Each structure stands twice: as C-alpha cells, then as structure tokens.
Amino acid sequence: MTPRHHLDSATVVAFAAGTLSPALAAVAASHLEVCAQCRQQVRKGERLGGLLLEQQQPGHASHARRESLRQDILAQLDEAPVAPPASPFRNAIDGPREADPDRLPVSLHAYFGETYSALRWRWMGPGMHMIRAQGLQQGQLILLKIAAGKSMPIHSHGGSELTQILKGAYTDALGRFAVGDVADLDSEVEHQPVTVPGVACICVSALDAPLRFPGWLARKLQPLIGL
Ligand SMILES: [Zn+2]
C-alpha cells in the first residue's frame, strides 16, 4: 500500500514536536505506520527541531558557531535519521508492520483494541456505525464504519479533522481516499464523503472540535449521535 493523500506539513511538524493532541497524534501515527514518505518528513522535522532548539539556547554562541549550526541544518535535511525514542507513537515511524487484515494499526490499539473482529460497533444511523475512544481529555477519536455506496451528511469542522481510511474507500470533492490515505482538513473545508460501492468503509477520525452539519436534519441528529 502506497498512500496518495498525506499529512500536511503543519501536522508533520506538530507531530515531530510532540504538540499534537493525543487524538490527532494517534491518527497521524497510524498513517505513519504505512507511509514511508511521511515518516521521512517527520524525521526531517525532528532533526530540524533539535537543531533549532540548540541554536536558540541562551548563551554566547559565536557567530561562527551559529553559522556552523545553520550549515548542519541544511546539510542534515537529506541524511538518514538517527532519532531517539521520544513518544508513545515512536514505533509508528520505525517502519511498517506485517499485514494481518484483522489487525488494527498498532497506534490505535490503546483506544480500540487489536482486532477488527473484536470491535463492538454502535449503531449511529442507517448504514453507519461508530465507536468512540474513551478517556481522552481533549478532542475526540472515533472509528466509523459506513456502508458501501453511502453518502455522509455534508459537514465542516470547528477545528482540525484528521481521518485515515482503514478499509474500503470514499470520494469527495478532494478526490478518492483509499486504504492508508489521510484527509488532513482544517476548519475551512466543508465536505461530503461518499463511500465507494461494494465494500464498507472503515475510517478513524480525530476531531479537535465538534463537527458542524449545515442541514436542519443533521443538526437534529448531531446531539443524538454525540458529534
Ligand atoms: Zn503519508
């Protein structure tokens, strides 16, 4: 699997700096498990962050020392990384896991368990099921299962939405999103995903703020489904 839709650079930098909310970090890490391109970006972000911190240390670094650090930053951007373990999601950037179709991404095990077959889905509406991760202090992390060929309510977001496709696929105005892809959306984007025919779509979404549905029916449903 080679994802075609990736984390945006702001998300990569925030992940590398450890400043993403736990929900967003879990989805970002789940994508990193299958995406060599974004793993490389995170490593660059970590190296840059470390060098920039060093450059900002108070003290009396000479001009020559600062210039040498600047050269280091430029020179190391394309080098192979040697990064120390730094976060609970660290293993996500060590490389892909073996592909067992019943196994959830490792980064999601703490929230949803290890296997799809053990998930306990909650009915949310015709053709839609969900599971909400418990115990998050900030934001929301949900698994969604949407029947094949179904259209989601059109919605936008009060904050960031980061969604990764785990099974199946959907299309929206931004393109087709298949297994491994992430939709990294900010609050400006209003979209209406439609799942492709033939196979249910399972995705994991992290939300910084509640979804906003514009339709009156969707607004009535919103408090019921808790989004
Ligand atoms: Zn990627």
Short mmCIF file of C-alpha atoms and ligand atoms in Angstrom, two decimals:
data_model
loop_
_atom_site.label_atom_id
_atom_site.label_comp_id
_atom_site.label_asym_id
_atom_site.label_seq_id
_atom_site.Cartn_x
_atom_site.Cartn_y
_atom_site.Cartn_z
CA MET A 1 0.00 0.00 0.00
CA THR A 2 1.35 3.38 -1.01
CA PRO A 3 -0.83 6.20 0.28
CA ARG A 4 -1.60 9.04 -2.10
CA HIS A 5 -3.03 11.50 0.43
CA HIS A 6 -0.64 12.56 3.19
CA LEU A 7 -0.26 14.55 6.40
CA ASP A 8 0.15 18.24 5.72
CA SER A 9 3.40 19.88 6.74
CA ALA A 10 1.89 21.62 9.79
CA THR A 11 0.73 18.25 11.11
CA VAL A 12 4.14 16.69 10.43
CA VAL A 13 5.93 19.45 12.32
CA ALA A 14 3.49 19.30 15.24
CA PHE A 15 3.83 15.50 15.41
CA ALA A 16 7.63 15.75 15.38
CA ALA A 17 7.48 18.37 18.14
CA GLY A 18 5.06 16.27 20.20
CA THR A 19 2.44 19.03 20.29
CA LEU A 20 -0.47 17.30 18.53
CA SER A 21 -3.43 16.38 20.73
CA PRO A 22 -3.47 12.67 21.66
CA ALA A 23 -6.37 12.01 19.26
CA LEU A 24 -4.67 13.68 16.29
CA ALA A 25 -1.35 12.06 17.19
CA ALA A 26 -2.95 8.60 17.21
CA VAL A 27 -4.30 9.04 13.66
CA ALA A 28 -1.07 10.63 12.43
CA ALA A 29 0.90 7.70 13.89
CA SER A 30 -1.50 5.22 12.29
CA HIS A 31 -0.76 6.80 8.90
CA LEU A 32 2.99 6.82 9.60
CA GLU A 33 2.84 3.05 10.12
CA VAL A 34 2.06 2.65 6.41
CA CYS A 35 3.63 5.75 4.84
CA ALA A 36 7.38 5.90 4.23
CA GLN A 37 7.05 9.37 2.69
CA CYS A 38 5.54 10.93 5.82
CA ARG A 39 7.94 9.01 8.10
CA GLN A 40 10.78 10.68 6.25
CA GLN A 41 9.13 14.08 6.69
CA VAL A 42 8.73 13.51 10.44
CA ARG A 43 12.39 12.57 10.75
CA LYS A 44 13.37 15.75 8.98
CA GLY A 45 11.08 17.68 11.31
CA GLU A 46 12.69 16.09 14.37
CA ARG A 47 16.19 16.85 13.21
CA LEU A 48 15.31 20.41 12.34
CA GLY A 49 13.55 20.92 15.66
CA GLY A 50 16.57 19.67 17.62
CA LEU A 51 19.00 21.84 15.71
CA LEU A 52 16.79 24.90 16.01
CA LEU A 53 16.49 24.37 19.76
CA GLU A 54 20.24 24.17 20.03
CA GLN A 55 20.59 27.35 18.04
CA GLN A 56 18.18 29.16 20.35
CA GLN A 57 19.95 28.19 23.56
CA PRO A 58 20.71 31.29 25.58
CA GLY A 59 24.39 31.87 25.98
CA HIS A 60 27.20 33.16 23.95
CA ALA A 61 27.28 31.10 20.81
CA SER A 62 29.62 32.82 18.48
CA HIS A 63 28.64 33.86 15.00
CA ALA A 64 30.84 31.10 13.67
CA ARG A 65 29.07 28.53 15.86
CA ARG A 66 25.64 29.73 14.74
CA GLU A 67 26.74 29.61 11.13
CA SER A 68 28.04 26.10 11.62
CA LEU A 69 24.70 25.04 13.13
CA ARG A 70 22.88 26.59 10.21
CA GLN A 71 25.05 24.61 7.83
CA ASP A 72 24.32 21.49 9.88
CA ILE A 73 20.60 22.07 9.49
CA LEU A 74 20.91 22.42 5.75
CA ALA A 75 23.28 19.50 5.40
CA GLN A 76 21.29 17.09 7.55
CA LEU A 77 17.93 17.64 5.92
CA ASP A 78 18.54 14.81 3.49
CA GLU A 79 20.59 12.48 5.64
CA ALA A 80 19.41 9.23 7.12
CA PRO A 81 17.90 9.82 10.56
CA VAL A 82 19.05 8.54 13.93
CA ALA A 83 16.27 9.64 16.24
CA PRO A 84 15.88 8.50 19.84
CA PRO A 85 12.59 7.13 21.17
CA ALA A 86 10.59 10.17 22.24
CA SER A 87 6.88 9.44 22.31
CA PRO A 88 4.39 6.61 22.74
CA PHE A 89 3.87 6.76 18.99
CA ARG A 90 7.56 6.48 18.31
CA ASN A 91 7.26 2.94 16.99
CA ALA A 92 5.00 4.26 14.23
CA ILE A 93 7.96 5.78 12.47
CA ASP A 94 10.16 2.74 12.74
CA GLY A 95 8.51 1.09 9.79
CA PRO A 96 5.52 -0.86 8.55
CA ARG A 97 4.04 -3.83 10.39
CA GLU A 98 3.15 -7.18 8.97
CA ALA A 99 -0.19 -7.05 7.22
CA ASP A 100 -2.85 -9.08 9.05
CA PRO A 101 -6.23 -7.99 7.66
CA ASP A 102 -7.91 -8.38 11.07
CA ARG A 103 -5.31 -6.31 12.90
CA LEU A 104 -5.86 -2.62 13.64
CA PRO A 105 -2.91 -0.23 13.29
CA VAL A 106 -0.69 -0.55 16.38
CA SER A 107 -1.12 3.15 17.17
CA LEU A 108 -4.85 2.59 17.71
CA HIS A 109 -4.65 -0.50 19.96
CA ALA A 110 -4.73 1.53 23.17
CA TYR A 111 -8.05 3.08 22.13
CA PHE A 112 -9.88 0.37 20.20
CA GLY A 113 -8.16 -2.97 20.88
CA GLU A 114 -6.12 -5.04 18.48
CA THR A 115 -8.56 -6.62 16.03
CA TYR A 116 -11.47 -5.57 13.83
CA SER A 117 -13.32 -8.77 14.70
CA ALA A 118 -13.46 -7.79 18.40
CA LEU A 119 -14.86 -4.30 17.80
CA ARG A 120 -18.27 -3.56 19.31
CA TRP A 121 -19.93 -1.18 16.88
CA ARG A 122 -22.66 1.20 17.96
CA TRP A 123 -25.49 1.97 15.53
CA MET A 124 -25.47 5.61 14.55
CA GLY A 125 -27.92 5.75 11.64
CA PRO A 126 -28.84 3.74 8.54
CA GLY A 127 -25.64 2.16 7.25
CA MET A 128 -23.48 3.97 9.83
CA HIS A 129 -21.80 2.61 12.95
CA MET A 130 -19.24 4.14 15.26
CA ILE A 131 -17.05 3.57 18.30
CA ARG A 132 -15.79 6.46 20.35
CA ALA A 133 -12.48 6.19 22.22
CA GLN A 134 -12.90 6.76 25.94
CA GLY A 135 -10.75 8.72 28.32
CA LEU A 136 -9.43 11.43 26.03
CA GLN A 137 -9.04 14.74 27.83
CA GLN A 138 -9.08 16.75 24.65
CA GLY A 139 -10.69 16.27 21.24
CA GLN A 140 -12.40 13.14 20.02
CA LEU A 141 -11.20 9.93 18.43
CA ILE A 142 -13.78 7.81 16.65
CA LEU A 143 -13.91 4.76 14.44
CA LEU A 144 -16.58 4.98 11.74
CA LYS A 145 -17.99 2.20 9.60
CA ILE A 146 -20.04 3.41 6.67
CA ALA A 147 -21.89 1.05 4.36
CA ALA A 148 -20.84 0.83 0.70
CA GLY A 149 -22.21 3.47 -1.66
CA LYS A 150 -23.47 5.73 1.12
CA SER A 151 -23.25 9.48 1.39
CA MET A 152 -22.28 11.09 4.72
CA PRO A 153 -24.02 14.31 5.82
CA ILE A 154 -22.19 17.32 4.43
CA HIS A 155 -20.24 18.91 7.25
CA SER A 156 -17.40 21.20 8.23
CA HIS A 157 -15.40 21.42 11.42
CA GLY A 158 -14.83 23.83 14.25
CA GLY A 159 -11.20 22.75 14.33
CA SER A 160 -8.98 20.17 12.65
CA GLU A 161 -10.14 16.83 11.35
CA LEU A 162 -7.63 14.10 10.60
CA THR A 163 -9.11 10.95 9.08
CA GLN A 164 -7.36 7.81 7.92
CA ILE A 165 -9.02 5.18 5.76
CA LEU A 166 -8.53 1.69 7.22
CA LYS A 167 -10.84 -0.36 4.95
CA GLY A 168 -12.69 0.46 1.74
CA ALA A 169 -12.62 3.92 0.18
CA TYR A 170 -14.59 7.10 -0.27
CA THR A 171 -14.63 10.01 -2.65
CA ASP A 172 -15.37 13.66 -2.01
CA ALA A 173 -14.57 17.00 -3.62
CA LEU A 174 -10.90 16.48 -2.70
CA GLY A 175 -10.56 13.17 -4.54
CA ARG A 176 -10.60 9.46 -3.82
CA PHE A 177 -9.36 8.28 -0.44
CA ALA A 178 -8.36 4.61 -0.14
CA VAL A 179 -6.70 2.41 2.49
CA GLY A 180 -3.81 4.20 4.16
CA ASP A 181 -4.72 7.66 2.88
CA VAL A 182 -5.34 10.51 5.31
CA ALA A 183 -7.61 13.51 4.90
CA ASP A 184 -5.92 16.30 6.85
CA LEU A 185 -8.56 19.03 6.93
CA ASP A 186 -8.78 22.38 8.63
CA SER A 187 -11.90 24.21 9.73
CA GLU A 188 -12.40 25.86 6.32
CA VAL A 189 -13.19 22.66 4.47
CA GLU A 190 -16.79 21.54 4.02
CA HIS A 191 -17.07 18.09 2.57
CA GLN A 192 -19.44 15.22 1.93
CA PRO A 193 -17.69 11.87 1.61
CA VAL A 194 -19.44 9.15 -0.42
CA THR A 195 -18.23 5.60 0.12
CA VAL A 196 -17.42 3.55 -2.96
CA PRO A 197 -19.71 0.66 -3.94
CA GLY A 198 -19.02 -2.92 -2.96
CA VAL A 199 -17.25 -2.63 0.39
CA ALA A 200 -17.94 -0.87 3.68
CA CYS A 201 -15.55 1.94 4.56
CA ILE A 202 -13.91 1.93 7.99
CA CYS A 203 -12.00 5.01 8.98
CA VAL A 204 -10.57 6.56 12.11
CA SER A 205 -11.14 10.26 12.71
CA ALA A 206 -9.63 12.65 15.21
CA LEU A 207 -11.53 15.85 15.80
CA ASP A 208 -10.31 18.90 17.65
CA ALA A 209 -13.80 20.36 17.89
CA PRO A 210 -17.37 19.22 17.15
CA LEU A 211 -18.42 18.64 13.57
CA ARG A 212 -20.81 21.21 12.14
CA PHE A 213 -23.66 19.98 10.00
CA PRO A 214 -25.49 22.66 8.00
CA GLY A 215 -28.73 20.79 7.27
CA TRP A 216 -31.65 21.01 9.75
CA LEU A 217 -31.95 17.22 9.92
CA ALA A 218 -28.25 16.79 10.50
CA ARG A 219 -28.39 19.44 13.23
CA LYS A 220 -31.18 17.50 14.93
CA LEU A 221 -29.16 14.30 14.66
CA GLN A 222 -25.98 15.88 15.93
CA PRO A 223 -26.83 15.85 19.67
CA LEU A 224 -28.22 12.32 19.32
CA ILE A 225 -25.07 10.86 17.86
CA GLY A 226 -22.88 12.92 20.13
CA LEU A 227 -20.79 14.61 17.46
ZN ZN B 1 1.90 10.00 4.12
#
